Coordinates of C-alpha atoms and ligand atoms in Angstrom, one line a residue:
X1 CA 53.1 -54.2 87.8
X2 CA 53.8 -50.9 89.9
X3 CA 56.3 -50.6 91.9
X4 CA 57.4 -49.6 94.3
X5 CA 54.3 -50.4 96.3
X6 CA 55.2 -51.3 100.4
X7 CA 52.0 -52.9 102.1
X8 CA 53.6 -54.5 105.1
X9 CA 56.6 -54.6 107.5
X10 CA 59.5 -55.9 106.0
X11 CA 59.9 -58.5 106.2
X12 CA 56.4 -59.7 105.9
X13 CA 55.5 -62.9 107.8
X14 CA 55.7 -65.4 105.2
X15 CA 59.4 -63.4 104.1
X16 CA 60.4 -64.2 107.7
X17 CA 59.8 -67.3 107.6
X18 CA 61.4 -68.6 104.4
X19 CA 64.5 -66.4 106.0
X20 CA 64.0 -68.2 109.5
X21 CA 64.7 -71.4 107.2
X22 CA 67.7 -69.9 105.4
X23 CA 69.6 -69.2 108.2
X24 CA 69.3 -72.8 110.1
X25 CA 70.3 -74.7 106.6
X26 CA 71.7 -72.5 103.6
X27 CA 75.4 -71.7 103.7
X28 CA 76.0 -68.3 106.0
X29 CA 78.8 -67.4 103.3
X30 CA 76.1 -65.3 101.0
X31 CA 75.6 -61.6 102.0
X32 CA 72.5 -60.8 101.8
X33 CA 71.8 -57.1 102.6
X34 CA 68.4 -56.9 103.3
X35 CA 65.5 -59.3 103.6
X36 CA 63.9 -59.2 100.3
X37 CA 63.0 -63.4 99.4
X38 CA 61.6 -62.8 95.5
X39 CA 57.9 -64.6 94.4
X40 CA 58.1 -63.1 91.0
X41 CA 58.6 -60.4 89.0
X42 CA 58.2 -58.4 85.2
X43 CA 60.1 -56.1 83.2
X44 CA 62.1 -54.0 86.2
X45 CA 59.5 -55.1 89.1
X46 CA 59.8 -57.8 91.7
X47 CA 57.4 -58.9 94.1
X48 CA 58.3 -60.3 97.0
X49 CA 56.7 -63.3 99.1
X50 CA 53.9 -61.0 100.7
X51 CA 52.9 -59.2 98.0
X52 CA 55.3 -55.7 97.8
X53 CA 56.3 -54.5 95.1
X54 CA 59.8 -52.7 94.7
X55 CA 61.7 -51.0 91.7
X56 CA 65.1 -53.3 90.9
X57 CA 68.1 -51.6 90.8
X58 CA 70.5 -54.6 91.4
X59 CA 68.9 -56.8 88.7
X60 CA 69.9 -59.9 90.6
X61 CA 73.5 -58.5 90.5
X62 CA 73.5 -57.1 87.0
X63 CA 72.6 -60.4 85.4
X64 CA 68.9 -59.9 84.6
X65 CA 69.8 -58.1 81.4
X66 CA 66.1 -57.9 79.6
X67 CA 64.2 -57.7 82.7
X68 CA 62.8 -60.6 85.1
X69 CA 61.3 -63.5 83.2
X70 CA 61.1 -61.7 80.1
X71 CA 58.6 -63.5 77.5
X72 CA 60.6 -63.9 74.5
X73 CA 63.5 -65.6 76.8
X74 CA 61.2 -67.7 78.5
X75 CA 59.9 -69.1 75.1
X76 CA 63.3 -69.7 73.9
X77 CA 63.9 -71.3 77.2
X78 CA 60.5 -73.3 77.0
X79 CA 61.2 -74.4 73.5
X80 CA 64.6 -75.6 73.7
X81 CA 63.7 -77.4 77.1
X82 CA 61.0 -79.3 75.4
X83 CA 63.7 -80.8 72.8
X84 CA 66.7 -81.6 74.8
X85 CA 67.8 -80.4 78.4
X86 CA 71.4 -81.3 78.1
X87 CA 73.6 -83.3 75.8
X88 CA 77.3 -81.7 76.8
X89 CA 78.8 -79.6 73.8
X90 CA 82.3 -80.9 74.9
X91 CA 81.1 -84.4 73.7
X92 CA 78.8 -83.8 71.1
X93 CA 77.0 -80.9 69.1
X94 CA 74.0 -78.9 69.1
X95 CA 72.9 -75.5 67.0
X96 CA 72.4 -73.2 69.6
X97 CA 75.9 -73.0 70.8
X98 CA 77.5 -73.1 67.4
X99 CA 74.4 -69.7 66.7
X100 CA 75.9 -68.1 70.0
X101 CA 79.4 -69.0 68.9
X102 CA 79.1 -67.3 65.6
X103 CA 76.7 -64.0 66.9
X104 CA 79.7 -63.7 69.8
X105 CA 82.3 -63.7 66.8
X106 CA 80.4 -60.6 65.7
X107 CA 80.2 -59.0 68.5
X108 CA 82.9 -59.8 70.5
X109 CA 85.7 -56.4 71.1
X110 CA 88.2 -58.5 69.3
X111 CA 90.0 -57.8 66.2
X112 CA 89.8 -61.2 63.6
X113 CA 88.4 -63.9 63.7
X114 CA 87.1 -65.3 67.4
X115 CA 86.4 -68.6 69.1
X116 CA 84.9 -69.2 72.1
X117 CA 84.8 -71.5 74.9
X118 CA 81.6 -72.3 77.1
X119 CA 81.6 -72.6 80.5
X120 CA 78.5 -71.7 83.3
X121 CA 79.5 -68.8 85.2
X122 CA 82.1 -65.5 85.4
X123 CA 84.5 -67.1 87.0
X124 CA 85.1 -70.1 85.4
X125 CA 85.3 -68.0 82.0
X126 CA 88.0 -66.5 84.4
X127 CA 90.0 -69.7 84.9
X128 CA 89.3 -70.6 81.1
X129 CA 91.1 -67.3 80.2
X130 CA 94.0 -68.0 82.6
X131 CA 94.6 -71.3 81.5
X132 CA 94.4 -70.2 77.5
X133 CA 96.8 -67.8 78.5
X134 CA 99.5 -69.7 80.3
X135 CA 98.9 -72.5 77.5
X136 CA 99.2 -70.1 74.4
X137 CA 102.3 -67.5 75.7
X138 CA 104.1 -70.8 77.2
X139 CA 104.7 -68.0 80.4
X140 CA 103.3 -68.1 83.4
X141 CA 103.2 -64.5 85.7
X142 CA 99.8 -62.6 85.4
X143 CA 99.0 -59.0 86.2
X144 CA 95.8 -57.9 87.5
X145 CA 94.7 -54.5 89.0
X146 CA 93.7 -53.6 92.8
X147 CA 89.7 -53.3 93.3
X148 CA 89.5 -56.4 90.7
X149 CA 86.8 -58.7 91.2
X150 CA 86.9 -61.6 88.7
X151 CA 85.8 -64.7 90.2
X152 CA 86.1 -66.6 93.6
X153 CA 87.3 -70.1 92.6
X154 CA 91.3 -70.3 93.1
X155 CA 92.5 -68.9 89.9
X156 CA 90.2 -66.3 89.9
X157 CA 90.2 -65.6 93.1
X158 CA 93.8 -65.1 93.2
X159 CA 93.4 -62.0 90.8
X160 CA 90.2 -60.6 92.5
X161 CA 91.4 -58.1 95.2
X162 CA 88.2 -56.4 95.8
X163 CA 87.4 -56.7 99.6
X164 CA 90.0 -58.4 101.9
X165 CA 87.0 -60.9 103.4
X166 CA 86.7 -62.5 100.0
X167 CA 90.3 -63.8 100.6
X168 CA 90.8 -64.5 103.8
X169 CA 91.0 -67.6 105.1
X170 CA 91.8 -69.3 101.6
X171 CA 95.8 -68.8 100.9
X172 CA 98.1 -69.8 99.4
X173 CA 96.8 -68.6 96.0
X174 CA 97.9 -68.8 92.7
X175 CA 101.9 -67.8 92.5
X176 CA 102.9 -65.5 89.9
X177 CA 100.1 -63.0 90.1
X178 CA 101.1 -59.1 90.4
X179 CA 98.5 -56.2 91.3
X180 CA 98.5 -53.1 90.0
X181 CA 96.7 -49.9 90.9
X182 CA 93.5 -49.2 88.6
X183 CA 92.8 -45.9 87.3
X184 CA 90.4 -44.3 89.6
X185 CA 90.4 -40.8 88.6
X186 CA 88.3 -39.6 91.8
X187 CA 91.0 -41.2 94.3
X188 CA 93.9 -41.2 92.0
X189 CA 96.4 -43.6 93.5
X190 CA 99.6 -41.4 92.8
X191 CA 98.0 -38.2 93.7
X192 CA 97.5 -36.7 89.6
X193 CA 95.5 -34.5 88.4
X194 CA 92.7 -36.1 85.9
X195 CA 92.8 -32.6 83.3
X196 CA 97.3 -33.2 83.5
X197 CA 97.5 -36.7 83.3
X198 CA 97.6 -39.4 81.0
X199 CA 97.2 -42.4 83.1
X200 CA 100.4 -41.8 84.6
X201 CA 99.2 -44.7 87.5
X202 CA 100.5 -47.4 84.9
X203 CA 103.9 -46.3 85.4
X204 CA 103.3 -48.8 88.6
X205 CA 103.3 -51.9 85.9
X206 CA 106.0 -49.6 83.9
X207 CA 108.7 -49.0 86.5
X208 CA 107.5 -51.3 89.0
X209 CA 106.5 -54.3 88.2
X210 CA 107.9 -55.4 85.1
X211 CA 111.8 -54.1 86.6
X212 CA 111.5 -55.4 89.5
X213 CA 109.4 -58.0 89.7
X214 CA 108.7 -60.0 87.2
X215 CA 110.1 -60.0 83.5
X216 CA 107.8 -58.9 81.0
X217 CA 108.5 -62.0 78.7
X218 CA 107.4 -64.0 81.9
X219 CA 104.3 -62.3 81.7
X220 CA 100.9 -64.4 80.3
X221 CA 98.0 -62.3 80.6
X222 CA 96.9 -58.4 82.2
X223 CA 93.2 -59.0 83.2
X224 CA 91.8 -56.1 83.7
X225 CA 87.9 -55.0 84.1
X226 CA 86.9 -52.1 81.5
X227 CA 85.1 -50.6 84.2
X228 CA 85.9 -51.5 87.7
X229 CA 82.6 -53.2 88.9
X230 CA 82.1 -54.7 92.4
X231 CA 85.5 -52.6 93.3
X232 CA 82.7 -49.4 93.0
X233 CA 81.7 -49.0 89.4
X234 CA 84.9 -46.9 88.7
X235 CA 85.3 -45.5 85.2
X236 CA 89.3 -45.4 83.6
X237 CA 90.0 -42.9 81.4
X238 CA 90.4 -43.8 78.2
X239 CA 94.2 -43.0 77.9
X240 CA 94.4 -46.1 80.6
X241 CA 93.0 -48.9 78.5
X242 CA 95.1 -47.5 75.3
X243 CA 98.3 -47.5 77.3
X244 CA 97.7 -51.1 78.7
X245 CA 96.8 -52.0 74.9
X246 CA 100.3 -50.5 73.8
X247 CA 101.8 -51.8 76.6
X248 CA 100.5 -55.9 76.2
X249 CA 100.9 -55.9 72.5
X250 CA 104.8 -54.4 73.1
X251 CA 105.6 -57.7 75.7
X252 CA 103.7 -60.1 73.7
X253 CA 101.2 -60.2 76.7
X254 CA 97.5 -61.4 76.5
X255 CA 94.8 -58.8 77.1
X256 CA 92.1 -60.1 78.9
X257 CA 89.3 -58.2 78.9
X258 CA 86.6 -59.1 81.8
X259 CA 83.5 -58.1 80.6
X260 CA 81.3 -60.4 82.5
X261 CA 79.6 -56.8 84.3
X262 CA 79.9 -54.7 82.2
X263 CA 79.1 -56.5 78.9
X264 CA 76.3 -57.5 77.0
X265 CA 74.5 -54.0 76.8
X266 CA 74.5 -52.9 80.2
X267 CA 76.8 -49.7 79.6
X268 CA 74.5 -48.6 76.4
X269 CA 76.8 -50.3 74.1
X270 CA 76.9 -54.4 73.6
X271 CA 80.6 -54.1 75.3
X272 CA 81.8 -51.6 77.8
X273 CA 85.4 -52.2 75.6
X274 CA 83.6 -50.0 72.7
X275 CA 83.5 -46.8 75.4
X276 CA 87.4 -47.1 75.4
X277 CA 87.9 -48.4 71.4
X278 CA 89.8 -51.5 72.9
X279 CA 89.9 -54.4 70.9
X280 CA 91.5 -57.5 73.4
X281 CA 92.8 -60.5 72.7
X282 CA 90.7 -62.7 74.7
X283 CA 87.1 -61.1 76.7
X284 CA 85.1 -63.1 79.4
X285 CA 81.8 -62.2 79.8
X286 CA 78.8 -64.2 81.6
X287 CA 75.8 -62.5 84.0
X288 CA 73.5 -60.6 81.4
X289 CA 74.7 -62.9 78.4
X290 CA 71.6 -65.3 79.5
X291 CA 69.1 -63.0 81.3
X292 CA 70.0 -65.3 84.2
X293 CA 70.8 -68.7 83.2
X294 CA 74.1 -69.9 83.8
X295 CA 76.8 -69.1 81.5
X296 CA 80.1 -68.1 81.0
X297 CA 82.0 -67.5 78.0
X298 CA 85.6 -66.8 77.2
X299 CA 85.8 -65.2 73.4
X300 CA 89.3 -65.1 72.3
X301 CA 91.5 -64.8 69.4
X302 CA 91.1 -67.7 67.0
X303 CA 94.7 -67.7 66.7
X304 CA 95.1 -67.5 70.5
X305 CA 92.4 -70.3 70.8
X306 CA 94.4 -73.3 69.5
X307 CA 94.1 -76.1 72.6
X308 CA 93.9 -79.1 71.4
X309 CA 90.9 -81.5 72.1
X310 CA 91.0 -82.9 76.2
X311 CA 93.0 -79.5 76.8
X312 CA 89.7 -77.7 78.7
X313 CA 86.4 -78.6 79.1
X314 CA 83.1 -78.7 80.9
X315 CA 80.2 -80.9 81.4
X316 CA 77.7 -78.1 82.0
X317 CA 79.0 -75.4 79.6
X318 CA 77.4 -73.9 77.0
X319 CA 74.2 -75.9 77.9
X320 CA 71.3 -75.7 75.0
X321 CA 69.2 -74.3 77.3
X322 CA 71.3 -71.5 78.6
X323 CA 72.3 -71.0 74.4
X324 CA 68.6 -70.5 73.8
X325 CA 68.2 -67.6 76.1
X326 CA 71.6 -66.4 75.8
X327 CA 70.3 -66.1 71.2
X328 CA 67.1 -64.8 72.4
X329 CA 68.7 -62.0 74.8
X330 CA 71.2 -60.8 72.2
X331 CA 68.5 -60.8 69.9
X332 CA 66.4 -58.5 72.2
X333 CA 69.5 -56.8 73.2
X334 CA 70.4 -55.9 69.4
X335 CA 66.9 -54.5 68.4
X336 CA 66.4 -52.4 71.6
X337 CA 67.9 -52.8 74.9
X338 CA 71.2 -51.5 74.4
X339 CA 69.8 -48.4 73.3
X340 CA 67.5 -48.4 76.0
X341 CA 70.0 -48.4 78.4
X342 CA 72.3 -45.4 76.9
X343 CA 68.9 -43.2 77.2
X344 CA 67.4 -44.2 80.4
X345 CA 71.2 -44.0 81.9
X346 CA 71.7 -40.7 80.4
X347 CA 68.4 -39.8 81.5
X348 CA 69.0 -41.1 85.1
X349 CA 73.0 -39.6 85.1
X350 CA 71.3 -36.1 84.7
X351 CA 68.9 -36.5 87.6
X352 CA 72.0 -37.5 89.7
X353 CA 73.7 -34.6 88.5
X354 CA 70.8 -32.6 90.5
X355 CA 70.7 -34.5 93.7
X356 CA 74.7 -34.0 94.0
X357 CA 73.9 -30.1 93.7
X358 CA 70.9 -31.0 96.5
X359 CA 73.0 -33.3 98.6
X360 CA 76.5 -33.8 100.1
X361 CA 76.6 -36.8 100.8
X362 CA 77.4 -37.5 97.1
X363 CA 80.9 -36.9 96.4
X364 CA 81.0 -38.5 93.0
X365 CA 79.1 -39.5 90.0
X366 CA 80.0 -41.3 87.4
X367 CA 78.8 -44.5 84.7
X368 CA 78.1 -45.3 81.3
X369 CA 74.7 -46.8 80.2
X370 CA 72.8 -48.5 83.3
X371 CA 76.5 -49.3 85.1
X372 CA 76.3 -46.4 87.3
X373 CA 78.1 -46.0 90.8
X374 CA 77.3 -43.0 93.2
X375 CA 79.9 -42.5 95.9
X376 CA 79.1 -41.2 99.2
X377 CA 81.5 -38.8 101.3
X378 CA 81.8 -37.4 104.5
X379 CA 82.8 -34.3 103.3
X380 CA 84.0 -33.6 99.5
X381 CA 87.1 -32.2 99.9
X382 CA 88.8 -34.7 102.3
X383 CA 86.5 -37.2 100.7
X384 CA 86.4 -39.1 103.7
X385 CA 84.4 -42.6 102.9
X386 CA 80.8 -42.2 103.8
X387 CA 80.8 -46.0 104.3
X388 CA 78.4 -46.3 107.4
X389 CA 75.9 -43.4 105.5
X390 CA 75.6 -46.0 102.3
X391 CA 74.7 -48.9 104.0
X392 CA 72.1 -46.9 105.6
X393 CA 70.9 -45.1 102.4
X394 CA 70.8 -48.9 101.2
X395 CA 68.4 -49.9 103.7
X396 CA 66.5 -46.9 103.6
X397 CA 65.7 -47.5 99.5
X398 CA 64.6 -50.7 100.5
X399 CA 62.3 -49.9 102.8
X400 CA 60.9 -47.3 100.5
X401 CA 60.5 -50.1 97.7
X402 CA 63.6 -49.8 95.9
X403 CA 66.7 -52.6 95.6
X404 CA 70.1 -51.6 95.3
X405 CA 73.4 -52.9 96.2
X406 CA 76.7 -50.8 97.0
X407 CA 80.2 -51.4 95.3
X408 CA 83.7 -50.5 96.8
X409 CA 83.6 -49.0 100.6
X410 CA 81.4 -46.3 99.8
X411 CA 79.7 -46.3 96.7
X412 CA 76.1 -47.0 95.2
X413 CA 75.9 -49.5 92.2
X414 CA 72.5 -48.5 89.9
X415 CA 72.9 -51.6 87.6
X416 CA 68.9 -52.2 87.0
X417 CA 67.0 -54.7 84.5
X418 CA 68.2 -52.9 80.9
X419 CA 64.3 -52.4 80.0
X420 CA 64.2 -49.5 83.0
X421 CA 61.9 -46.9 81.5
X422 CA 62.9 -43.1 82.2
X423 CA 59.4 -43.2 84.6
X424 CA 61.1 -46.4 87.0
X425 CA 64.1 -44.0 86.8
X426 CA 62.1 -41.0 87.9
X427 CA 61.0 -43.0 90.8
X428 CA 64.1 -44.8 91.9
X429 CA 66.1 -40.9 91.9
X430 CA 62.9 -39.5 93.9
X431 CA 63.5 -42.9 96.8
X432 CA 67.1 -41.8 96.5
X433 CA 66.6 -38.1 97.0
X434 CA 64.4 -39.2 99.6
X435 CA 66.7 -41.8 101.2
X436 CA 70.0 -39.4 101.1
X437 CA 68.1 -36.8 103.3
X438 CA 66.6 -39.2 105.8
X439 CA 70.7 -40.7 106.1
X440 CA 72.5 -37.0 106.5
X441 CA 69.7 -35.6 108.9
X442 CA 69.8 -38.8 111.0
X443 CA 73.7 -37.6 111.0
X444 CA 72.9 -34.4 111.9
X445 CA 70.8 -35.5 114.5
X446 CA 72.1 -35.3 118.0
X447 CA 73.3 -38.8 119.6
X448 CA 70.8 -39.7 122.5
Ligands
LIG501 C1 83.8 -58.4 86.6 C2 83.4 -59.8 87.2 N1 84.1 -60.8 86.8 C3 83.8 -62.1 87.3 C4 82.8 -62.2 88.2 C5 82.5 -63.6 88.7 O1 81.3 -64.1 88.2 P1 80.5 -65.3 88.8 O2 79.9 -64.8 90.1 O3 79.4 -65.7 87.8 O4 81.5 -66.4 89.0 C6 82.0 -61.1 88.6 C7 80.9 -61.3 89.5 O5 80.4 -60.4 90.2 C8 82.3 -59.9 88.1 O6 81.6 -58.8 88.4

């Protein structure tokens, strides 16, 4: 399929109409950016109910790991669906989760050996981590980081402090939960210099948190994102993961790693941890695991994982069919995919390199892999948000046959299908390049 190929208005009629139908009957909670209602799709191309084509950079929000529908998934899928559907893993047994159990005690950024538990979705490997947490340390106070995003169900979403919307409405959350600031070199929250520092923003945990605040032996669990995700694909240094380690592993605290974006090959290794050499006690990871069926896992610590039976469960998790794909995608994932996305994302971060000389708009770039977030300023040395100018280089990469999604209050999120060749990438820079001068000349433009 060739993408991106535009053929009508867009929406197209029948697009308008499944929206028209959306919007009398399906919850208005979901934001959807632009009209785009899918019909199919291959490899890093979807089609969309009247026939156009576009390139995917959002990857049905960094889930579709090996692509849309790719074949070997959907015979895995096919296969397992044709034995058995469901027969609960909390209750009874089947192969496919004990495979995925063992291949994620490989793979897992853990030292030793590793359990896991199975759940359907990101944030209920969230609450699964909290709860092993409080059950394990016997403490109860948690520390997660401002920008988070880990989940939206209570527990989570009492450590998710991404946008303010995404909370409002739905206090009182879960007590004993402390934010930190999060290492974002490009808007450092204490005013450092990146080439002088070494993650000198954890002092806030240091000097702040843990004296006045909360004892550090009353501490559970730090959850903290490798790589900041929906909070604007921020990139730590390495410095701050190491410190944090240090700093867990001195209080007895639980490191839980939330690798449910980044993991699973999207940053051009299997975990984004392996950027950072960070070995956690316990790492949740879900989207990309399955290539888009439901799951969520929590890998922890065998040591760490000692509930007893009736402790935590789920109906759903770890169902065969989602273990099917989930083998089949880390099986495709292994042989190529991983490596595909360290060269198409290098290969992409160098063309961004030259549009930021071209344009700017662009006041940072920065990503590992295929987890790659462009942020857009007014002007780059006040680095005053260019908020309004990305939602309108958004639209204007749609219309041109390209999907993407922002991240934080300013910035682009590039998180395509992992099997994005270096031509798609050509093509998506060119409908940026494209899209970034359309957006600063309509600036320039004098109001009528
Ligand atoms: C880092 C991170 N953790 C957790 C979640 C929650 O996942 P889910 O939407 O599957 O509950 C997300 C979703 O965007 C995420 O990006």
């Amino acid at each position: 399929m060739n993408a991106p190929d535009i053929k009508t208005p867009l929406p197209g009629p029948k697009a308008r109409a499944i929206i028209e139908r959306d919007s009398k009957y399906v919850s208005p909670s979901y934001t959807r950016d632009y009209p785009f209602v899918i019909a199919r799709g291959e490899g890093a191309v979807v089609e969309d109910v009247d026939g156009n084509r576009f390139l995917d950079c959002a990857a049905g929000i960094a889930v579709n790991s090996t692509g849309v529908s790719h074949p070997e998934v959907v015979k895995a899928i096919t296969d397992q669906a044709q034995k058995f559907i469901h027969m609960s893993g909390t209750d009874f047994y089947y192969e496919p989760q004990v495979r995925l159990a063992e291949e994620l005690a490989k793979l897992a950024p853990i030292d030793g050996d590793v359990r896991t538990f199975f759940g359907n979705s990101g944030t209920e490997a969230t609450e699964a981590s909290l709860k092993l947490a409080r059950y394990f340390t016997k403490r109860q106070g948690i520390i997660a980081f401002l920008g988070a995003f880990h989940g939206r169900s209570m527990g989570s979403l009492s450590l998710t402090a991404s946008k303010a919307i995404q909370r409002r409405g739905f206090a009182p959350f879960m007590p004993g939960v402390y934010h930190a600031p999060y290492a974002d070199c490009y808007r450092c929250p204490i005013g450092a210099r990146p080439e002088s520092c070494a993650a000198e923003c954890l002092s806030f945990i240091e000097d702040q948190i843990l004296v006045h605040l909360i004892s550090p032996d009353e501490v559970a669990a730090l959850v903290v994102e490798p790589i900041q995700g929906e909070g604007g694909y921020v990139v730590p240094p390495k410095q701050f993961h190491q410190r944090l380690r240090e700093l867990t592993k001195q209080h007895g605290i639980l490191m839980v790693v939330d690798e449910v974006q980044s993991g699973m090959g999207r940053t051009g290794k299997m975990f984004a941890s392996e950027h950072f050499d960070l070995k956690a006690d316990v790492v949740n990871i879900a989207k990309g695991i399955a290539s888009g069926l439901p799951l969520g896992v929590t890998c922890a610590r065998a040591d760490v994982m000692t509930w007893p039976p009736g402790a935590h469960a789920s109906t759903f998790g770890g169902n065969p069919v989602s273990c099917a794909a989930a083998n089949a995608t880390i099986k495709l994932l292994k042989e190529q995919l991983v490596a595909n996305a360290a060269a198409v994302g290098d290969h992409f971060m160098q063309g961004l390199r030259q549009l930021y000389e071209k344009h700017p708009l662009i006041g940072d770039v920065r990503g590992k892999g295929l987890m790659i977030g462009i942020e857009l300023v007014r002007d780059r040395h006040t680095k005053e948000r260019a908020t309004d100018e990305r939602n309108a280089v958004v639209q204007a990469m749609f219309r041109r046959g390209v999907l993407i999604l922002g991240a934080g209050k300013n910035a682009l999120r590039v998180a395509p299908p992992l099997v994005l060749t270096k031509a798609q990438a050509d093509e998506v820079l060119k409908v940026l390049d494209d899209s970034l001068t359309e957006v600063a000349q309509a600036r320039l433009a004098p109001a009528k």
